[in-house]
Short mmCIF file of C-alpha atoms in Angstrom, two decimals:
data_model
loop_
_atom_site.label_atom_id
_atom_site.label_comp_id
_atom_site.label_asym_id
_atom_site.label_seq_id
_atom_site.Cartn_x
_atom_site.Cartn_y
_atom_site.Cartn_z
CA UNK A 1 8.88 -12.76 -7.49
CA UNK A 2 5.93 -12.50 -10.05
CA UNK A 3 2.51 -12.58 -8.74
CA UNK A 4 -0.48 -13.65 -10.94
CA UNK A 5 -2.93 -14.64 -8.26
CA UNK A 6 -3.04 -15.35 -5.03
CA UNK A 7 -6.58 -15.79 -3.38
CA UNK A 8 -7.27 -17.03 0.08
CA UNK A 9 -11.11 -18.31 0.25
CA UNK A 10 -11.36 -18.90 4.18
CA UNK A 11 -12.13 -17.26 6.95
CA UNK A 12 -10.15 -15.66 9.56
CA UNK A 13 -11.47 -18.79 11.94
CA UNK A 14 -9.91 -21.60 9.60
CA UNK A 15 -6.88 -19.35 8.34
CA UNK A 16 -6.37 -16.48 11.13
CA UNK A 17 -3.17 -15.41 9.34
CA UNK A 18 -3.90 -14.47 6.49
CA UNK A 19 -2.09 -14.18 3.68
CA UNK A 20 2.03 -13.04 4.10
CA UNK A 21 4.18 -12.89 1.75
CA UNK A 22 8.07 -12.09 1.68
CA UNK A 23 10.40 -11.40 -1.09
CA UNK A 24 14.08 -11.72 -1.06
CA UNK A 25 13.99 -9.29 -4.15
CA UNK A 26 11.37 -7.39 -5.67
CA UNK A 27 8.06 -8.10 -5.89
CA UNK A 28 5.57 -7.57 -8.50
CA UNK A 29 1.73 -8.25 -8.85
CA UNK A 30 1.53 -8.85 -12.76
CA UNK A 31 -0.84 -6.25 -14.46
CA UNK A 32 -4.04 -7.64 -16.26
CA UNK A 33 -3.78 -10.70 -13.61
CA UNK A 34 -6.01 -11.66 -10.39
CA UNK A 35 -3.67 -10.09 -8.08
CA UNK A 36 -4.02 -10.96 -4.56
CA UNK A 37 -7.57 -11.56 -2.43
CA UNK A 38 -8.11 -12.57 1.34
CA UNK A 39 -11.54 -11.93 1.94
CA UNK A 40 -11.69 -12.24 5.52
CA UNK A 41 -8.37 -12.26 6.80
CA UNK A 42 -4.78 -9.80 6.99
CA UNK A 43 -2.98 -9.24 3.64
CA UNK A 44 0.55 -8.95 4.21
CA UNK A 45 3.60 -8.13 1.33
CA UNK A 46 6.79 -7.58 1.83
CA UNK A 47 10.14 -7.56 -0.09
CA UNK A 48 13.59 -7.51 1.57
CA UNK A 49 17.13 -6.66 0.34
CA UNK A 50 18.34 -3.52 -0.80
CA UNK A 51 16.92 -2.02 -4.04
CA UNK A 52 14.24 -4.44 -3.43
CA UNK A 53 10.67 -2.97 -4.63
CA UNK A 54 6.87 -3.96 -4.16
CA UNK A 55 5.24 -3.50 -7.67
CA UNK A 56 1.53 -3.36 -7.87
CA UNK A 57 0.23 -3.55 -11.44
CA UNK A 58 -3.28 -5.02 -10.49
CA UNK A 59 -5.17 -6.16 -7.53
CA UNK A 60 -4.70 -6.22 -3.41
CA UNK A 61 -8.08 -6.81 -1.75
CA UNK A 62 -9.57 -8.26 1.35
CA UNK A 63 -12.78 -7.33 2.74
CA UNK A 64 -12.50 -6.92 6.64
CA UNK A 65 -8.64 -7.61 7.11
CA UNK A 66 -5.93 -5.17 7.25
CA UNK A 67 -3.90 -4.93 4.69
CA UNK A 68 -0.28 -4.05 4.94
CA UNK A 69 2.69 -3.52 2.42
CA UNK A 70 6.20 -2.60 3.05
CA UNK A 71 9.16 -2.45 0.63
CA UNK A 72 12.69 -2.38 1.20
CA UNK A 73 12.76 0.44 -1.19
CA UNK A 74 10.39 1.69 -3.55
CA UNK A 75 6.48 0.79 -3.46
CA UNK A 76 5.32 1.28 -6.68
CA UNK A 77 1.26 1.43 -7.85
CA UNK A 78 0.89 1.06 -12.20
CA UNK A 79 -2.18 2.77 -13.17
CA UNK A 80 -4.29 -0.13 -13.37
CA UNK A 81 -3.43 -1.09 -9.58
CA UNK A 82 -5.70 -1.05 -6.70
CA UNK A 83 -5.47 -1.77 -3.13
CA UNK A 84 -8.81 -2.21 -1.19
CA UNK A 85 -10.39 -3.12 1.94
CA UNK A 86 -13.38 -2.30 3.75
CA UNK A 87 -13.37 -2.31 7.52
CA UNK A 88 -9.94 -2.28 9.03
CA UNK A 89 -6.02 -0.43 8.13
CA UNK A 90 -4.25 -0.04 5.45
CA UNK A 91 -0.83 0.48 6.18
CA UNK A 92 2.25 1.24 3.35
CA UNK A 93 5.54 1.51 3.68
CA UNK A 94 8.85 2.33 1.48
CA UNK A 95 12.03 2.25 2.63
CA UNK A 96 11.63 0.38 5.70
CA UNK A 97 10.88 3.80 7.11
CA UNK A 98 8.93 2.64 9.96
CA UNK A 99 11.84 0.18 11.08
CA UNK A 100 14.00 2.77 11.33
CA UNK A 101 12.78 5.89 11.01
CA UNK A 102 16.08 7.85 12.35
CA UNK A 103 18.67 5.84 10.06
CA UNK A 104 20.43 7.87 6.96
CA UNK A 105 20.26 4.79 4.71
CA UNK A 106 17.18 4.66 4.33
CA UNK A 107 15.80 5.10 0.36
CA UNK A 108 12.26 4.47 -0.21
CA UNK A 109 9.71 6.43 -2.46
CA UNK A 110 5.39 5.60 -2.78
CA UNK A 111 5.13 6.32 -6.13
CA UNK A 112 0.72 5.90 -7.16
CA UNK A 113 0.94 6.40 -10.95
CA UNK A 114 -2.10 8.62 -12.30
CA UNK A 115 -5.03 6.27 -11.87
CA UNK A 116 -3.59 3.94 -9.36
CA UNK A 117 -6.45 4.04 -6.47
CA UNK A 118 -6.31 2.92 -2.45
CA UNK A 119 -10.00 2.11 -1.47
CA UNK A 120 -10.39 2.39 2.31
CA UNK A 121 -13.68 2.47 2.57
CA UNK A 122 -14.41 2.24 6.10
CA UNK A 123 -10.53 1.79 6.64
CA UNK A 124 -7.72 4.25 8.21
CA UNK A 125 -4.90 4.45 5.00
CA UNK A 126 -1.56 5.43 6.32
CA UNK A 127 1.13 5.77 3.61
CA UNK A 128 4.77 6.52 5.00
CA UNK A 129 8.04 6.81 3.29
CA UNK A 130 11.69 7.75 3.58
CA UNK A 131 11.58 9.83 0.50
CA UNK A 132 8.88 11.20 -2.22
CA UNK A 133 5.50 10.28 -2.04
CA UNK A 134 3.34 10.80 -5.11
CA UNK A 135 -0.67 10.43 -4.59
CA UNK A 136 -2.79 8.76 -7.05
CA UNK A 137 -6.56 8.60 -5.63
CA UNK A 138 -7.35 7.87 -1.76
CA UNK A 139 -10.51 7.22 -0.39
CA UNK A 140 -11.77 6.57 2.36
CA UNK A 141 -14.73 7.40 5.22
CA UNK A 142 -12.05 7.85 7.93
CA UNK A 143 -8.56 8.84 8.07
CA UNK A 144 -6.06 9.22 6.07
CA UNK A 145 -2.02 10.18 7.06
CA UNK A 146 0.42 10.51 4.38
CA UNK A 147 4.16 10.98 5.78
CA UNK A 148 7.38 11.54 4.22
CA UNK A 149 10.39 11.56 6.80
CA UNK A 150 13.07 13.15 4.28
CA UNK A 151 11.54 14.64 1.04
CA UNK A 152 7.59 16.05 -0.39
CA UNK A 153 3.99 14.99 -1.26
CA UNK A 154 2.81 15.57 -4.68
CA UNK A 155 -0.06 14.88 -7.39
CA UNK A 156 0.68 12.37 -9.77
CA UNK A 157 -2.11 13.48 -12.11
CA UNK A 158 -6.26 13.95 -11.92
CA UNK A 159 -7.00 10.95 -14.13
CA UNK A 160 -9.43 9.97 -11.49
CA UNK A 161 -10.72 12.95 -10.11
CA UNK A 162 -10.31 14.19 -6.47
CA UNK A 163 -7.47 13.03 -5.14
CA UNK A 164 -7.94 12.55 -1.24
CA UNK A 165 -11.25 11.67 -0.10
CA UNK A 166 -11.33 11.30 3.96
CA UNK A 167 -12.75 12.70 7.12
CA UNK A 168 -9.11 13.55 8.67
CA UNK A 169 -6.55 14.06 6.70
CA UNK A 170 -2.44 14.55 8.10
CA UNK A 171 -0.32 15.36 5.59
CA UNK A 172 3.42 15.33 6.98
CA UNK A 173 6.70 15.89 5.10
CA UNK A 174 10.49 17.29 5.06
CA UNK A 175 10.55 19.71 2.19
#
């Protein structure tokens, strides 16, 4: 699935769901393209099926809702990509790692490319993974947990400077 734009412009009390979407394959969010907006409301991507990845090459915004991505495997960020939202969570997730977090199948990696950026603003980020995570830029004015149940953390680069901005940070990985 190939995502130029998606943009919701209601608010939570017309459209209280948000925007969810679900891919039986991978899903990408086309680089130089809109990306995907909800201003008020949840944000919700998610591809299913093994080897299935969430691709973000450009924009996931909303300005009060919570934004949440999981990927049946890996959750890729280009360098162009950003995910923002101002007062509520950001949650990612690769490998399904949070459905089952004690399986041996599981075979997910967050991979931020150098200059791929998660805006929390006023938002908690959590970012949680079977397998490697590699940090881009995160910011945000509260907390921020990074987890990896079965492999590291690591820089992807310093294209944008300072790589974790928060209050409380928990970093939390196997090797």
């Amino acid at each position: 699935l190939d995502i130029i734009k998606v943009d919701q412009n209601a608010t939570t009390t017309s459209f209280p769901a948000g925007i969810d979407l679900t891919s039986g394959g991978t899903m990408t969010l086309v680089a130089g393209e809109a990306g995907v907006t909800g201003p008020d409301s949840p944000v919700k991507l998610k591809s299913t099926g093994a080897g299935s990845e969430v691709v973000i090459n450009s924009t996931v915004q909303s300005t009060t809702g919570k934004i949440t991505i999981n990927s049946a495997d890996n959750l890729k960020m280009g360098s162009a990509a950003t995910i923002e939202t101002n007062a509520a969570e950001l949650l990612l997730v690769a490998g399904d790692a949070l459905a089952s977090p004690d399986s041996t199948d599981l075979n997910g990696s967050i991979v931020m490319a150098d200059g791929a950026e998660i805006i929390g603003n006023e938002a908690s980020i959590d970012l949680v993974a079977d397998q490697q995570i590699e940090v881009g830029k995160i910011t945000t004015t509260t907390d921020v947990r990074i987890t990896s149940l079965e492999a590291g953390i690591s820089d992807s680069g310093d294209m944008n400077g300072v790589d974790l901005t928060a209050v409380n940070l928990g970093l939390d990985a196997a090797t």
